[in-house]
CSV table of C-alpha atoms and ligand atoms in Angstrom, one decimal:
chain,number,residue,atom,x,y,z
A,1,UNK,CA,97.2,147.3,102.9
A,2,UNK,CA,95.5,144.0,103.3
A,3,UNK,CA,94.4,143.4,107.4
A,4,UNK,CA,93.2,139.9,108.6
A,5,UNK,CA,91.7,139.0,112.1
A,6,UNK,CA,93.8,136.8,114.8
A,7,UNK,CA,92.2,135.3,118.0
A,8,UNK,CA,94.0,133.3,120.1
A,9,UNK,CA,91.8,131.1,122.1
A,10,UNK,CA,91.3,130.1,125.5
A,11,UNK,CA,93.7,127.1,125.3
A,12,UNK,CA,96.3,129.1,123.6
A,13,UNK,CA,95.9,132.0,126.4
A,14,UNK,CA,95.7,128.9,129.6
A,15,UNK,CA,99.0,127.9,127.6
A,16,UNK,CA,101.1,130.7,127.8
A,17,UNK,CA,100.9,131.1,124.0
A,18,UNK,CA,100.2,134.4,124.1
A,19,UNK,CA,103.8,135.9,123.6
A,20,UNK,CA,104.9,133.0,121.2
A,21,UNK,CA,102.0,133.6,118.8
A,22,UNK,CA,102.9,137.3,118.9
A,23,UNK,CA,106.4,137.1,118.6
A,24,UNK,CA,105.8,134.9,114.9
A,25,UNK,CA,103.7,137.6,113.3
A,26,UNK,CA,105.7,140.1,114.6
A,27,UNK,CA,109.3,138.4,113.4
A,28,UNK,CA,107.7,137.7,110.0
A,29,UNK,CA,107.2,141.5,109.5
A,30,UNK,CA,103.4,142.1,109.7
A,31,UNK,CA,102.5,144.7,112.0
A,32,UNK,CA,100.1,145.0,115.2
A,33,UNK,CA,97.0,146.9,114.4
A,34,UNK,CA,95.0,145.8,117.4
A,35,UNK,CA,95.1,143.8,120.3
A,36,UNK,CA,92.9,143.1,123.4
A,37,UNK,CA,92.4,140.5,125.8
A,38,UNK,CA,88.8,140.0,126.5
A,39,UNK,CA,86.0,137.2,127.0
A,40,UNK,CA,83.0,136.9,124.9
A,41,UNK,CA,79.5,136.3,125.4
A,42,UNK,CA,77.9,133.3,124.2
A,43,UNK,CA,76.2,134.9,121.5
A,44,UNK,CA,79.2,136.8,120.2
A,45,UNK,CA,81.0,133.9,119.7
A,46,UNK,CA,78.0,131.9,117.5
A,47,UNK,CA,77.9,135.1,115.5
A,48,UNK,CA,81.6,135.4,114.8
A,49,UNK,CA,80.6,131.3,114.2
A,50,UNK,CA,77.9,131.8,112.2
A,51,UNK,CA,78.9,130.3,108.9
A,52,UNK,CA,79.3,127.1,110.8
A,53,UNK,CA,76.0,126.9,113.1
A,54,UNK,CA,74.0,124.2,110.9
A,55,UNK,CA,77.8,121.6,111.5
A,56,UNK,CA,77.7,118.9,114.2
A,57,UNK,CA,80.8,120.4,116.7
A,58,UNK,CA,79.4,123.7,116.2
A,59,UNK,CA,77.8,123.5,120.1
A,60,UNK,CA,81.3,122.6,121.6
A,61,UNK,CA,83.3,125.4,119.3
A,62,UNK,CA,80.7,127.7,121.3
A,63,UNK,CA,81.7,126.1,124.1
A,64,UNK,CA,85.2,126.4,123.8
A,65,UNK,CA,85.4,130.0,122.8
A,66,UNK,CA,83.5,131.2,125.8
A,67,UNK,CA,85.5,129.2,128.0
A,68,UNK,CA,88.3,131.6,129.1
A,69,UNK,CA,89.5,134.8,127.8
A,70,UNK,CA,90.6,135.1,124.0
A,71,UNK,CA,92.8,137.5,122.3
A,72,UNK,CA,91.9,139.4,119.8
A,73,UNK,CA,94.3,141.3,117.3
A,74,UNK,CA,94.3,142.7,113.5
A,75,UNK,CA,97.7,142.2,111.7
A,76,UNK,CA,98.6,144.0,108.5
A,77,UNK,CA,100.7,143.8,106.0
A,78,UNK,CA,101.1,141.9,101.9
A,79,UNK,CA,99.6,138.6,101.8
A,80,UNK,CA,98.7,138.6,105.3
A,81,UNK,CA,95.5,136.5,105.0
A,82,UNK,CA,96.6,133.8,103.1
A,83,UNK,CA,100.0,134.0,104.5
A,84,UNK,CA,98.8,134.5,108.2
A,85,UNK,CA,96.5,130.7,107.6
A,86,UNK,CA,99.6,129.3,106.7
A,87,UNK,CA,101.6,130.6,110.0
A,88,UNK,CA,98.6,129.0,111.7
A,89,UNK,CA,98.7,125.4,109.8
A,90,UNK,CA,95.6,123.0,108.5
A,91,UNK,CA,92.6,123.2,110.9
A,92,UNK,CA,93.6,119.9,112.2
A,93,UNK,CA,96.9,119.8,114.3
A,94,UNK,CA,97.9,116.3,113.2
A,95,UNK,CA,97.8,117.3,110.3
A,96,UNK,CA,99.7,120.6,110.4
A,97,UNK,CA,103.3,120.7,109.3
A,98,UNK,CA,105.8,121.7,112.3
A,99,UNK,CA,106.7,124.8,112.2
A,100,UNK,CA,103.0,126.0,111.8
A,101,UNK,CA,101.3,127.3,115.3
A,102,UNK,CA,99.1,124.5,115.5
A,103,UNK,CA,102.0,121.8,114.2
A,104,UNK,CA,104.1,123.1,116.8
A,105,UNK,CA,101.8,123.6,119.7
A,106,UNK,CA,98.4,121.7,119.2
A,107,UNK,CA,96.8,117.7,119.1
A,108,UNK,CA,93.2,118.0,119.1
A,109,UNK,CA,91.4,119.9,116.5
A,110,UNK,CA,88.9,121.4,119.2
A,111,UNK,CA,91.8,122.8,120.8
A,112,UNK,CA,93.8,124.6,118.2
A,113,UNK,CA,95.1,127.4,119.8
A,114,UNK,CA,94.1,130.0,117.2
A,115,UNK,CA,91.4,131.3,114.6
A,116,UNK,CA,93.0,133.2,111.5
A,117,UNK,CA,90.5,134.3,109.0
A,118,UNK,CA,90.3,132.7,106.2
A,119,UNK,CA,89.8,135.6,103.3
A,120,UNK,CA,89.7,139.4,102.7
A,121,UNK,CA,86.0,139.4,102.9
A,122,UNK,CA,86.0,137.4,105.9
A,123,UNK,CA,88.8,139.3,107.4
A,124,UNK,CA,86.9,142.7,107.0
A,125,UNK,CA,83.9,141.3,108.6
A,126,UNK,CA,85.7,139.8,111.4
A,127,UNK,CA,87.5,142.8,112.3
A,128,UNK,CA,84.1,144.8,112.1
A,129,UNK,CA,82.4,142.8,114.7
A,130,UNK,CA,85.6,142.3,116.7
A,131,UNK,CA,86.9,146.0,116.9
A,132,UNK,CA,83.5,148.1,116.2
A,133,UNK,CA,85.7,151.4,117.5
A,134,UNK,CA,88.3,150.4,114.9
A,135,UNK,CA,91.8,149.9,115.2
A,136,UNK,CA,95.5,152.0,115.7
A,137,UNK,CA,96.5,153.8,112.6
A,138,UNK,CA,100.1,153.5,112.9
A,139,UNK,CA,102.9,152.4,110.4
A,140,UNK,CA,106.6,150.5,111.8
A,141,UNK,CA,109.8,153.1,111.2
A,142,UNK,CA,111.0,149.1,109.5
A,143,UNK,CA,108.5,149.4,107.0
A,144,UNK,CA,111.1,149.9,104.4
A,145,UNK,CA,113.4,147.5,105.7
A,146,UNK,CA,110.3,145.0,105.0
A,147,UNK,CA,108.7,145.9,101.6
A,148,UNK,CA,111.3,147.0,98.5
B,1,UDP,N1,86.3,122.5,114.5
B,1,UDP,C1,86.0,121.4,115.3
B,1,UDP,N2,85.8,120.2,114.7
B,1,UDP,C2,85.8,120.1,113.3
B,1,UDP,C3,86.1,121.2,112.5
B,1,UDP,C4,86.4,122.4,113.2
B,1,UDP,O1,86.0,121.5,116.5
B,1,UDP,O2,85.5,119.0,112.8
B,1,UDP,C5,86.6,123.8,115.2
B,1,UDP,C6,88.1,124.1,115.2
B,1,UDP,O3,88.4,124.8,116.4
B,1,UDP,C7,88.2,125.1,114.0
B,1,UDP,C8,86.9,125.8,114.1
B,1,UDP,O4,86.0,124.8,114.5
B,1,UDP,O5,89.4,125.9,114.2
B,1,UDP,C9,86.4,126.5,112.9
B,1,UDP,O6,86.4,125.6,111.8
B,1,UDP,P1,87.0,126.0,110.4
B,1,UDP,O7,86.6,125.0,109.4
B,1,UDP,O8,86.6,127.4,110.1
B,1,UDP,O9,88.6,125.9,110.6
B,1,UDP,P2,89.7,127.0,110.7
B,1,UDP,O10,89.4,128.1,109.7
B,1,UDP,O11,89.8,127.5,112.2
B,1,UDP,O12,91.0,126.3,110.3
B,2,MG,MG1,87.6,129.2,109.6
């Protein structure tokens, strides 16, 4: 079953997002295959960055990341990568439809609450660097009360 990589970010933890950005992959029926709270190093975070190291804001996304704690989960389930991105909304909040996470609870697009990856490949190596001891092999008794 396809997995993608979640992180909720400093803001959205400072926020009190925490639950709320839970609770809206959880009611949409994917299921929690990891989840930690932790802060990462500088150089962590330009690695998980690295595709975007040569673009101007990529010093402040640093920045930002490293600010406070993060959290860090895997969701599973169908369509979960492209599916999960739309959850999130467009990568700038005024432009992100309400409803979305970032419609709903964001402005600036340097403080969007939350990183979604943004394919399968991507996903994969995300949750690689992010859980290097794996995750919870587990599968919700609502399973088939969710897929036909
Ligand atoms: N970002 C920014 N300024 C920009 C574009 C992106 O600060 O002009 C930040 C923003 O926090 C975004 C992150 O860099 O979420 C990663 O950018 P990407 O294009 O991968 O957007 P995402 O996949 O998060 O929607
Ligand atoms: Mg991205």
């Amino acid at each position: 079953m396809e997995q993608t990589f979640i992180m909720i970010k400093p803001d959205g933890v400072q926020r009190g997002l925490i639950g709320e950005i839970i609770c809206r992959f959880e009611k949409k029926g994917f299921t929690l295959k990891g989840l930690k709270l932790m802060s990462v190093e500088r150089a962590f975070a330009e690695k998980h960055y690295e595709d975007l190291s040569a673009k101007p804001f990529f010093g402040g996304l640093v920045e930002y990341i490293i600010s406070g704690p993060v959290v860090a989960m895997v969701w599973e389930g169908k369509g979960v990568v492209a599916t999960g991105r739309k959850l999130i909304g467009a990568t700038n909040p005024l432009a992100s439809e309400p409803g979305t996470i970032r419609g709903d609870f964001a402005i600036d697009i340097g403080r969007n609450v939350i990183h979604g990856s943004d394919s399968v490949a991507s996903a994969s190596k995300e949750i690689a660097l992010w859980f290097p001891d794996g995750t919870v092999n587990w599968q919700s008794t609502v399973h088939p009360w969710i897929y036909e």
